[in-house]
Amino acid sequence: MKKFHVTFQPAGRRGEIAAGKTIIEASRELGVELESSCGGRRSCGKCRVRIAKGNLAAAGPPPPSEPLSPFQEGEGKFIGAEERAAGDRLACAAQIQGDVAIFVPEESRGGRQVVRKGAAEKSFALKPAVVLHLVSLAAPTFQDPRGDFERLKSVLVQTHNLPATLTIDYHALRRLPAALREGKWQVTVATWMEKEIIAVEPGMAESGVYVLAVDIGTTSVAAYLCHLPSGRLIATETMMNPQVAYGEDVMSRISYGMTHPEGLETLHRSLIEGLNRLLETLTAKCGISSQAILEMAMVGNPAMHHLFLGIRPDYLGLSPFPPAIHQAVNIKARDLGLQIHPGANVHCLPLEAGFVGADTVGVLIAERPHRQQQMALIIDVGTNGELVLGNREKLLATSCATGPALEGAHITFGLRAAPGAIEGIRIDRETWDVSFKVIGRDTWSRDATSPTAKGICGSGIIDGVAELFRTGAIDGRGRFASNLPSPRFRTNGGSPEFVIAWQRETALEKDITITQGDVRNVQLAKAALYTGAKLMMRRLGITRVDKVVLAGAFGSYINPRSALILGMFPDCDLKKVSAVGNAAGDGARIALLNRDRRREAERIAARVEYLELTVEPDFQQEFMDAMYLPHKKDLFPHLGGIMGRDIPSRK
Ligand code: FES
């Protein structure tokens, strides 16, 4: 196959790429990170690159297309005539057909996401599935020539209270004869769920073993390494979900899996390989062998769950959205290619229904609303919004397509939560001065000494739009006011926008703004969450909730005050709104270390009633009302003191 020389600047990565590959495919091969919010469906425009000047002929357009396939109609949606003449292309559309040097502008560079998934302090009883037994047994004789396994099992049954149905894993069986003799008939045996011997090592192990909880999010993955028998959390490691390269949301990944011949395998392998890399880092950091990890517990939404297991997720995207399996799955790590102990088991928590998955079950066993009298609304704000409402009487769950706006995608200057992203915004109502906080810097912009902002991430856009509303720059419908006395208000192509950061304050060659379209996208996302909460409340016959819990790596960074100003959830005393961090990961850790909680997870997953929002009769009307800031009709008494003025939505 013909190959061409491709160079990416400013990274300076170069290599030979087969003819016909797209620039985005070439970037993956050469290890250059490019933004690709829509997974290469040419609908986000985030993957724009520029053919480096050397590729352009001395005079006149259209030489940019020479080393690349011709400019396509879909590209014109994002690339104007002038930019096209300068050599701009969408990396997911342009195919390599000659030697080419490609410049990746700042805004298209896939920054390494700051994955914020710390583990919370949780107290729970220790009752792990993996238990170590120190066993001494008699050597075989002519009078007692039983097999090694039978000899070991009889001691485990008689003196360790294990059942007579105990079995042994194939790899443990292979290891058994040598281990017994090397240990001079003293061994450490690891059993799983009192059902199976999964590992045998000579001698009496003093140092214990390890188990791992993994939360596979659509965007990021967090792993928690725990020690046994102490149950102590030893280390946490996070990474971007490597599947992000194939689409940033669940639907674009499902679509990638369906439309590419090896799509499912590519997505599955990329995740497993990513997890193996994460394991390497984690075990190196702790100075242990990955073979000492004897179990893994996993949570994730249904699509991540299926892709982790290599199961086609296609039907999850089709009404009535059935998963391949609801109940918990136990599978050998070796069957998945995970490089932990070959006898280790992977426990995937059960799925609920629709798009509500094992991650929500994890949130439930961590937060346990089913054991409380208070009516709790739990919102897991990820790339998909998952909501649970209820108490010990009843639990309802739903999921809603919040869209990627709350994570910074489909926003004009949207950026993932990477260094350089604006994560907090304040606007002065008198002067219209703006101060902002950028990830990676401790100070707010007024104190910053050099330009740093590259875009706005999810918590930043929520803050920004809430501040625009609080200050009266936009009304309840989300429309910009006219004639406000500041150069920050302006129109661009006939549409109003507000300047958050002037060019001199940014790492870009332009001002960073919030546009009318951005406000609209935030309204759509918040309306989806609010409608979900409202319809669930109606189903339970309640008009208020006792508390709101914001969960999820991203949810924890949302400013609750800004979320209330926007009406992301029904009115609630801010003192009763809490951010609990990555509750799904906490749930995985709890299930890992307490097998009773696995049973609780199964019971709760089966008990939670799923509410399919889109078939609710007045879903559309409720959604339209929730598009208002904070809402067209519903009252927000707790906003009074925060807004410092009348709420204009009902004027
Ligand atoms: S337009 Fe190319 S990745 Fe979205």
XYZ file of C-alpha atoms and ligand atoms in Angstrom:
655
model
C 0.000 0.000 0.000
C 1.230 3.452 -0.867
C 2.392 5.512 2.086
C 3.062 9.212 2.535
C 5.183 11.218 4.890
C 3.032 13.086 7.396
C 4.260 15.605 9.963
C 2.221 17.161 12.762
C 3.236 20.564 14.084
C 3.880 21.989 16.609
C 4.278 18.528 18.218
C 6.861 17.639 15.567
C 5.535 14.072 15.288
C 6.155 12.446 11.925
C 5.746 9.101 10.242
C 4.606 7.152 7.194
C 0.849 6.927 6.800
C -1.083 4.747 4.347
C -2.853 6.583 1.528
C -6.550 7.117 2.158
C -6.336 7.444 5.948
C -7.929 10.550 7.397
C -5.813 13.099 9.236
C -7.476 12.081 12.491
C -6.511 8.430 11.900
C -2.969 9.567 11.114
C -2.907 11.599 14.341
C -3.841 8.519 16.377
C -1.130 6.466 14.701
C 1.466 9.106 15.446
C 0.287 9.786 18.995
C -0.971 13.319 18.403
C -4.081 14.175 20.423
C -6.792 15.945 18.459
C -10.160 17.103 19.686
C -12.961 15.012 18.173
C -16.140 15.692 20.104
C -18.413 14.040 17.542
C -16.208 11.011 16.960
C -15.438 11.969 13.373
C -19.000 12.481 12.201
C -18.202 15.965 10.907
C -20.713 17.579 13.166
C -18.623 19.341 15.818
C -15.927 21.187 13.878
C -13.497 20.715 16.784
C -10.924 18.771 14.731
C -10.006 21.654 12.449
C -6.352 21.697 11.350
C -4.361 23.820 8.936
C -2.103 22.564 6.222
C 1.284 23.998 7.040
C 2.430 26.785 4.767
C 5.047 24.673 3.011
C 2.309 22.626 1.450
C 0.756 25.584 -0.249
C 1.777 26.450 -3.758
C 3.258 29.862 -4.266
C 0.175 31.369 -5.810
C -3.527 31.041 -5.749
C -6.006 28.579 -4.262
C -6.879 25.705 -4.274
C -3.528 23.983 -3.624
C -4.490 23.053 -0.028
C -6.355 20.080 -1.375
C -3.343 18.655 -3.259
C -1.856 16.363 -0.625
C -5.310 15.740 0.719
C -8.622 14.559 -0.691
C -10.848 17.357 -2.076
C -12.693 19.700 0.273
C -16.109 18.274 1.124
C -19.400 20.025 1.459
C -19.775 19.164 5.173
C -16.501 20.943 5.952
C -17.911 24.222 4.678
C -20.230 24.336 7.685
C -17.228 25.022 9.902
C -14.659 26.466 7.513
C -15.351 29.733 5.702
C -13.934 30.662 2.265
C -11.064 32.651 3.750
C -10.037 29.887 6.132
C -10.333 27.355 3.360
C -7.966 29.399 1.234
C -5.566 29.492 4.183
C -5.525 25.689 4.212
C -8.007 24.765 6.921
C -9.566 21.297 6.861
C -11.506 19.031 9.160
C -9.134 16.268 10.242
C -11.926 13.701 10.220
C -12.812 14.493 6.603
C -9.524 15.102 4.796
C -7.710 11.977 3.601
C -3.991 11.702 3.056
C -2.992 11.426 -0.590
C 0.450 12.999 -0.556
C 3.268 14.108 1.743
C 1.873 16.716 4.050
C 2.740 18.838 7.076
C -0.202 19.650 9.293
C -0.448 22.396 11.872
C -2.768 21.685 14.811
C -4.077 24.975 16.250
C -4.259 25.390 20.007
C -8.031 24.927 20.180
C -7.914 21.598 18.321
C -5.268 20.072 20.526
C -6.654 17.405 22.779
C -5.374 18.569 26.146
C -4.818 15.895 28.734
C -7.948 16.061 30.790
C -7.636 16.796 34.443
C -9.476 13.788 35.769
C -10.916 14.681 39.112
C -12.049 11.465 40.650
C -10.698 11.304 44.176
C -11.939 8.674 46.598
C -14.201 9.742 49.447
C -13.868 8.546 53.026
C -16.548 5.946 53.508
C -16.985 3.626 56.417
C -18.337 0.150 55.830
C -17.768 -3.350 57.164
C -14.961 -5.320 55.584
C -16.182 -8.544 54.030
C -14.277 -9.064 50.797
C -14.956 -11.762 48.219
C -11.252 -12.647 48.212
C -10.080 -14.228 51.443
C -6.599 -15.529 52.234
C -6.177 -18.794 54.100
C -2.894 -19.945 55.561
C -2.914 -23.724 55.269
C -0.605 -26.471 56.594
C -1.241 -29.976 55.368
C 0.294 -33.386 55.584
C 2.414 -34.709 52.709
C 0.984 -37.683 50.779
C 1.917 -41.220 51.814
C 1.191 -44.685 50.474
C -1.561 -44.864 53.036
C -2.963 -41.486 51.979
C -2.289 -41.003 48.254
C -5.058 -38.413 47.665
C -4.558 -35.832 44.960
C -3.119 -32.431 45.893
C -6.426 -30.645 45.365
C -8.437 -33.181 47.413
C -5.846 -33.026 50.176
C -5.979 -29.184 50.250
C -9.766 -29.040 49.991
C -10.316 -31.388 52.927
C -8.270 -29.093 55.191
C -10.090 -26.013 53.915
C -13.458 -27.661 54.497
C -12.600 -29.077 57.910
C -10.645 -26.257 59.460
C -11.542 -23.143 57.426
C -15.308 -23.773 57.176
C -15.347 -23.704 53.393
C -18.061 -25.683 51.556
C -17.446 -29.157 50.148
C -18.461 -27.773 46.734
C -15.225 -25.721 46.618
C -13.574 -25.771 43.175
C -10.214 -24.663 41.880
C -9.368 -22.323 39.028
C -7.433 -23.939 36.172
C -4.375 -21.682 36.611
C -4.350 -22.264 40.352
C -4.534 -26.014 39.704
C -1.502 -25.820 37.415
C 0.385 -23.972 40.106
C -0.762 -26.190 42.991
C 1.679 -29.172 42.908
C 4.803 -27.005 42.779
C 3.478 -24.508 45.328
C 2.754 -27.242 47.871
C 6.187 -28.765 47.523
C 8.078 -25.450 47.367
C 6.292 -24.420 50.536
C 6.977 -27.745 52.203
C 3.217 -28.316 52.507
C 2.519 -24.835 53.810
C 0.674 -22.557 51.388
C -1.333 -19.382 51.219
C -4.604 -20.002 49.408
C -6.856 -17.259 48.050
C -10.521 -18.151 47.689
C -13.208 -16.210 45.890
C -16.741 -15.978 47.323
C -16.069 -19.201 49.229
C -16.625 -20.957 45.942
C -13.305 -21.275 44.202
C -9.588 -21.398 44.928
C -8.148 -18.728 42.654
C -4.487 -18.623 43.727
C -2.013 -20.757 45.661
C 1.435 -19.601 46.697
C 4.079 -21.426 48.759
C 4.651 -20.422 52.346
C 2.726 -18.120 54.581
C 2.157 -14.784 52.820
C 2.736 -11.964 55.276
C 2.227 -8.965 53.056
C -1.294 -9.634 51.808
C -2.730 -9.092 48.346
C -4.545 -6.360 46.433
C -7.900 -5.743 44.808
C -8.891 -3.006 42.396
C -12.090 -0.969 41.873
C -12.518 0.667 38.483
C -15.021 3.294 37.406
C -15.161 3.460 33.620
C -16.710 6.761 32.660
C -17.443 7.842 29.116
C -14.715 10.454 29.439
C -12.457 9.300 32.225
C -11.469 6.165 34.086
C -10.563 6.011 37.770
C -8.942 3.065 39.549
C -8.698 2.529 43.305
C -6.159 -0.015 44.589
C -6.968 -1.547 47.965
C -4.969 -3.860 50.203
C -6.268 -7.096 51.689
C -6.845 -8.133 54.363
C -6.653 -4.562 55.735
C -9.071 -3.055 53.168
C -6.928 0.103 53.089
C -7.046 2.318 49.992
C -3.435 2.270 48.806
C -3.474 4.377 45.671
C -5.707 6.012 43.089
C -4.907 6.439 39.416
C -6.919 8.070 36.659
C -6.745 8.312 32.905
C -8.787 9.512 29.991
C -10.960 6.802 28.532
C -8.911 5.946 25.409
C -12.173 5.500 23.505
C -12.552 9.300 23.525
C -10.537 9.224 20.286
C -13.531 7.481 18.687
C -16.208 9.857 19.941
C -16.825 11.823 23.076
C -20.323 10.694 23.922
C -22.012 7.332 24.215
C -23.982 7.658 20.984
C -20.959 8.554 18.870
C -19.135 5.519 20.273
C -22.065 3.220 19.568
C -22.193 4.707 16.100
C -18.433 4.143 15.626
C -18.867 0.507 16.662
C -21.703 0.051 14.176
C -20.217 1.824 11.199
C -16.662 0.468 11.239
C -16.032 -3.182 10.390
C -13.709 -3.713 13.371
C -15.386 -0.979 15.404
C -16.476 -3.041 18.421
C -13.119 -4.778 18.686
C -11.245 -1.463 18.324
C -13.268 0.148 21.112
C -12.988 -2.906 23.372
C -9.250 -3.349 22.831
C -8.471 0.335 23.271
C -10.147 0.253 26.687
C -8.459 -2.974 27.824
C -5.060 -1.773 26.621
C -5.645 1.543 28.379
C -6.521 -0.279 31.605
C -3.365 -2.380 31.309
C -1.304 0.794 30.930
C -3.057 2.272 33.942
C -2.281 -0.917 35.889
C 1.392 -0.604 34.972
C 1.521 2.959 36.276
C -0.403 2.125 39.410
C 1.615 -0.957 40.358
C 4.928 0.763 39.573
C 3.889 3.648 41.819
C 3.147 1.214 44.665
C 6.088 -1.105 44.002
C 3.904 -4.197 43.668
C 3.360 -6.787 40.951
C 0.119 -6.624 38.970
C -0.059 -10.391 39.607
C -0.749 -9.578 43.253
C -4.138 -8.092 42.265
C -6.687 -10.823 42.892
C -9.977 -9.161 42.037
C -11.415 -6.206 40.164
C -14.843 -4.594 40.587
C -16.114 -2.464 37.747
C -18.854 0.149 37.308
C -19.819 2.084 34.202
C -22.837 3.150 32.212
C -24.439 0.425 30.060
C -22.450 1.350 26.947
C -19.108 1.383 28.807
C -20.095 -1.870 30.548
C -20.824 -3.550 27.206
C -17.710 -2.207 25.494
C -15.557 -3.285 28.453
C -16.958 -6.800 28.081
C -16.726 -6.717 24.273
C -20.512 -6.959 23.883
C -22.216 -5.086 21.054
C -23.813 -1.957 22.526
C -25.964 -1.282 19.424
C -29.280 -2.329 20.944
C -28.758 -0.019 23.902
C -29.339 2.817 21.446
C -32.626 1.418 20.162
C -35.947 1.679 22.009
C -36.722 0.076 24.455
C -32.932 0.064 25.096
C -32.443 -3.443 26.546
C -28.959 -4.346 27.791
C -27.470 -7.764 27.063
C -27.742 -8.564 30.766
C -29.118 -6.812 33.852
C -27.586 -8.888 36.614
C -24.012 -8.653 37.836
C -21.394 -10.339 35.653
C -18.417 -12.272 37.007
C -15.733 -13.040 34.475
C -12.103 -14.085 34.626
C -9.719 -11.170 34.079
C -7.696 -13.331 31.673
C -10.734 -13.706 29.386
C -10.678 -9.952 28.933
C -6.906 -9.732 28.515
C -6.477 -7.778 31.742
C -2.997 -8.198 33.108
C -3.732 -8.945 36.732
C -3.500 -12.375 38.411
C -4.725 -14.951 35.862
C -7.127 -16.518 38.370
C -8.588 -13.129 39.334
C -12.246 -12.440 38.853
C -13.791 -9.242 37.491
C -17.098 -8.347 39.110
C -19.241 -5.981 37.022
C -22.015 -4.458 39.099
C -25.566 -4.967 37.805
C -27.255 -2.638 35.333
C -30.590 -1.000 35.881
C -32.441 -0.073 32.733
C -32.162 2.113 29.676
C -29.086 4.270 29.982
C -28.981 3.878 33.758
C -26.142 1.577 34.494
C -23.787 -0.028 36.934
C -22.344 3.408 37.709
C -25.700 4.525 39.096
C -25.959 1.270 41.054
C -22.526 2.183 42.441
C -23.851 5.619 43.425
C -26.814 3.937 45.143
C -24.769 1.586 47.279
C -22.430 4.442 48.186
C -25.159 6.988 49.030
C -27.883 4.518 50.101
C -30.992 6.708 49.638
C -32.992 3.481 50.068
C -32.078 3.468 53.752
C -33.119 7.053 54.456
C -36.382 8.792 55.186
C -35.308 12.045 53.523
C -36.320 12.428 49.911
C -33.053 12.724 48.002
C -32.451 13.764 44.425
C -29.112 12.417 43.207
C -27.795 13.857 39.966
C -24.801 12.192 38.368
C -23.718 14.771 35.843
C -21.513 13.044 33.349
C -21.576 13.073 29.589
C -25.023 11.607 30.156
C -27.157 12.793 33.058
C -28.385 10.102 35.419
C -30.893 10.896 38.124
C -32.206 8.966 41.092
C -35.031 10.185 43.284
C -36.363 8.494 46.354
C -36.012 7.256 49.877
C -36.576 4.019 51.745
C -40.119 3.739 50.391
C -39.456 4.020 46.702
C -36.670 4.691 44.226
C -36.987 6.058 40.723
C -34.202 6.459 38.187
C -33.959 8.042 34.815
C -31.343 9.193 32.398
C -31.384 12.132 30.101
C -29.353 13.293 27.184
C -27.798 16.382 28.705
C -25.658 16.621 25.624
C -22.001 17.393 25.879
C -22.490 21.134 26.571
C -22.033 20.730 30.317
C -18.672 19.113 29.679
C -17.532 21.909 27.427
C -18.323 20.372 24.040
C -20.704 21.983 21.531
C -19.728 25.285 23.094
C -17.977 27.802 20.865
C -14.892 27.956 23.075
C -15.689 24.692 24.842
C -12.829 22.678 26.220
C -12.606 19.595 28.360
C -11.481 20.133 31.936
C -7.844 20.409 30.875
C -5.176 22.897 31.924
C -6.014 26.268 30.421
C -9.772 25.766 30.619
C -11.754 28.482 32.385
C -13.540 26.689 35.241
C -15.044 29.619 37.135
C -16.442 33.003 36.043
C -17.609 36.078 37.966
C -19.190 39.147 36.373
C -19.533 42.532 38.085
C -23.037 43.852 37.559
C -21.971 47.515 37.781
C -18.857 47.561 35.620
C -19.292 44.347 33.575
C -15.737 43.442 34.531
C -15.073 39.729 34.357
C -12.748 37.646 36.461
C -12.151 34.003 35.704
C -10.288 31.055 37.118
C -8.256 28.783 34.858
C -7.467 25.130 35.641
C -3.804 24.824 36.529
C -3.628 28.261 38.168
C -4.490 29.060 41.730
C -5.374 32.690 41.181
C -8.288 34.406 39.463
C -7.592 36.240 36.212
C -7.197 39.683 37.745
C -4.123 38.410 39.532
C -2.783 36.356 36.627
C 0.500 37.493 35.196
C 0.460 35.862 31.786
C -2.230 34.839 29.309
C -3.414 31.322 29.922
C -7.041 30.768 28.968
C -7.614 28.344 26.100
C -11.342 27.806 26.378
C -14.186 27.188 28.808
C -14.940 23.836 30.455
C -18.243 22.570 31.844
C -18.168 24.178 35.276
C -16.979 27.405 33.611
C -19.824 27.553 31.130
C -22.378 26.875 33.900
C -20.850 29.692 35.941
C -20.690 31.980 32.902
C -24.308 31.578 31.824
C -25.522 31.773 35.452
C -23.571 35.012 35.882
C -24.984 36.447 32.649
C -28.457 35.726 33.993
C -27.739 36.950 37.523
C -26.438 40.252 36.202
C -29.327 40.715 33.767
C -27.172 40.359 30.646
C -29.552 37.650 29.483
C -33.234 37.317 30.330
C -35.253 34.310 31.439
C -35.532 33.165 27.847
C -31.768 33.245 27.552
C -31.764 36.227 25.161
C -29.075 38.872 25.427
C -30.206 42.320 26.511
C -29.550 45.074 23.981
C -27.574 48.280 24.454
C -25.635 47.313 27.541
C -22.852 49.823 28.226
C -19.742 47.701 27.757
C -17.602 46.666 24.771
C -17.912 43.118 26.084
C -21.389 43.012 24.528
C -21.167 42.790 20.769
C -22.590 40.979 17.796
C -20.782 38.480 15.655
C -22.352 37.610 12.319
C -25.565 39.224 13.577
C -25.693 37.135 16.737
C -24.953 38.592 20.193
C -22.083 37.413 22.358
C -20.288 38.418 25.546
C -16.509 38.577 25.880
C -15.229 36.559 28.831
C -11.512 36.893 28.108
C -9.865 39.401 25.813
C -7.312 38.040 23.387
C -4.447 39.368 25.533
C -5.686 37.195 28.408
C -5.798 34.034 26.322
C -3.408 31.581 24.719
C -5.459 31.911 21.512
C -5.339 34.515 18.811
C -8.847 35.690 19.624
C -11.210 36.698 22.408
C -13.028 33.963 24.295
C -16.761 34.608 24.278
C -20.053 33.095 25.346
C -22.412 33.256 22.402
C -26.174 33.131 22.089
C -25.770 29.569 20.780
C -23.766 28.579 23.860
C -26.481 29.935 26.150
C -29.018 27.910 24.180
C -26.967 24.710 24.531
C -26.675 25.179 28.291
C -30.429 25.784 28.479
C -31.061 22.541 26.589
C -28.795 20.592 28.935
C -30.185 22.059 32.136
C -33.748 21.683 30.868
C -33.092 17.966 30.327
C -31.910 17.547 33.938
C -34.709 19.658 35.386
C -37.391 17.876 33.345
C -36.044 14.509 34.497
C -36.187 15.599 38.142
C -39.609 17.190 37.790
C -41.223 14.211 36.082
C -39.766 11.862 38.659
C -41.099 14.088 41.448
C -44.498 14.079 39.830
C -44.432 10.283 39.565
C -43.725 10.099 43.309
C -46.369 12.719 44.066
C -43.990 15.216 45.697
C -43.382 18.924 45.053
C -40.061 19.375 46.838
C -36.984 17.355 47.702
C -35.201 17.327 51.063
C -31.732 17.289 49.577
C -29.851 17.348 46.300
C -26.667 15.336 45.819
C -24.392 16.222 42.926
C -22.283 13.201 42.055
C -19.733 12.403 39.402
C -16.278 13.695 38.734
C -17.764 16.630 36.902
C -20.776 17.137 39.184
C -18.448 17.754 42.095
C -17.002 20.810 40.410
C -20.275 22.458 39.516
C -20.890 25.497 41.651
C -24.234 24.588 43.339
C -25.169 28.271 43.476
C -24.742 28.650 39.702
C -26.630 25.410 39.091
C -29.547 26.693 41.186
C -29.517 30.068 39.408
C -29.848 28.261 36.088
C -32.543 25.924 37.425
C -30.595 22.722 36.826
C -32.617 21.133 39.592
C -35.786 22.109 41.488
C -35.575 24.718 44.234
C -33.706 23.565 47.318
C -31.933 25.186 50.228
C -28.292 25.494 49.114
C -27.255 24.147 52.518
C -28.949 20.906 51.497
C -27.080 20.664 48.205
C -23.894 18.662 48.447
C -21.230 17.397 46.082
C -20.119 13.895 46.979
C -17.374 13.347 44.428
C -17.137 10.181 42.451
C -19.836 8.186 44.218
C -19.884 5.579 41.424
C -16.208 4.804 42.117
C -16.915 4.701 45.854
C -19.680 2.191 45.129
C -17.282 -0.011 43.150
C -14.824 0.086 46.057
C -17.528 -0.797 48.565
C -18.710 -3.734 46.404
C -15.096 -4.850 46.116
C -14.561 -4.934 49.859
C -17.969 -6.045 51.085
C -19.722 -8.843 49.280
C -22.983 -8.233 51.151
C -23.120 -4.890 49.377
C -22.940 -6.782 46.060
C -26.147 -8.508 47.039
C -27.565 -5.151 48.084
C -26.610 -3.817 44.646
C -28.480 -6.681 42.961
C -31.550 -6.060 45.127
C -31.540 -2.303 44.553
C -30.936 -2.587 40.809
C -33.971 -4.848 40.580
C -36.049 -2.574 42.811
C -35.376 0.780 41.196
C -38.154 1.762 38.887
C -37.011 3.249 35.610
C -38.850 6.234 34.205
C -38.574 6.669 30.440
C -38.925 10.415 30.122
C -39.616 10.717 26.442
C -42.842 8.706 26.647
C -44.285 10.835 29.459
C -47.322 12.590 27.916
C -46.311 16.214 28.569
C -42.562 15.744 28.342
C -42.257 18.320 25.560
C -44.205 20.991 27.431
C -42.256 20.382 30.636
C -39.029 20.582 28.685
C -40.034 23.876 27.063
C -40.951 25.353 30.458
C -37.624 24.178 31.876
C -35.762 25.996 29.085
C -36.468 29.237 30.959
C -33.992 30.460 33.548
C -34.559 29.244 36.148
C -38.030 28.033 35.039
C -41.099 29.418 33.334
C -43.563 28.604 36.129
C -41.908 26.859 39.049
C -40.876 29.043 41.947
C -37.379 29.299 43.391
C -37.756 30.932 46.813
C -34.163 30.068 47.720
C -32.871 32.187 44.855
C -34.185 35.427 46.371
C -31.137 36.285 48.398
C -28.725 35.102 45.726
C -30.042 37.019 42.753
C -30.487 40.298 44.631
C -33.223 41.272 42.163
C -36.493 40.008 40.758
C -36.204 36.904 38.669
C -37.065 38.153 35.206
C -38.225 34.846 33.717
C -41.880 35.429 34.425
C -42.012 39.039 33.306
S -15.997 17.417 12.963
Fe -14.251 16.212 12.952
S -14.302 15.192 14.810
Fe -16.102 16.377 14.848
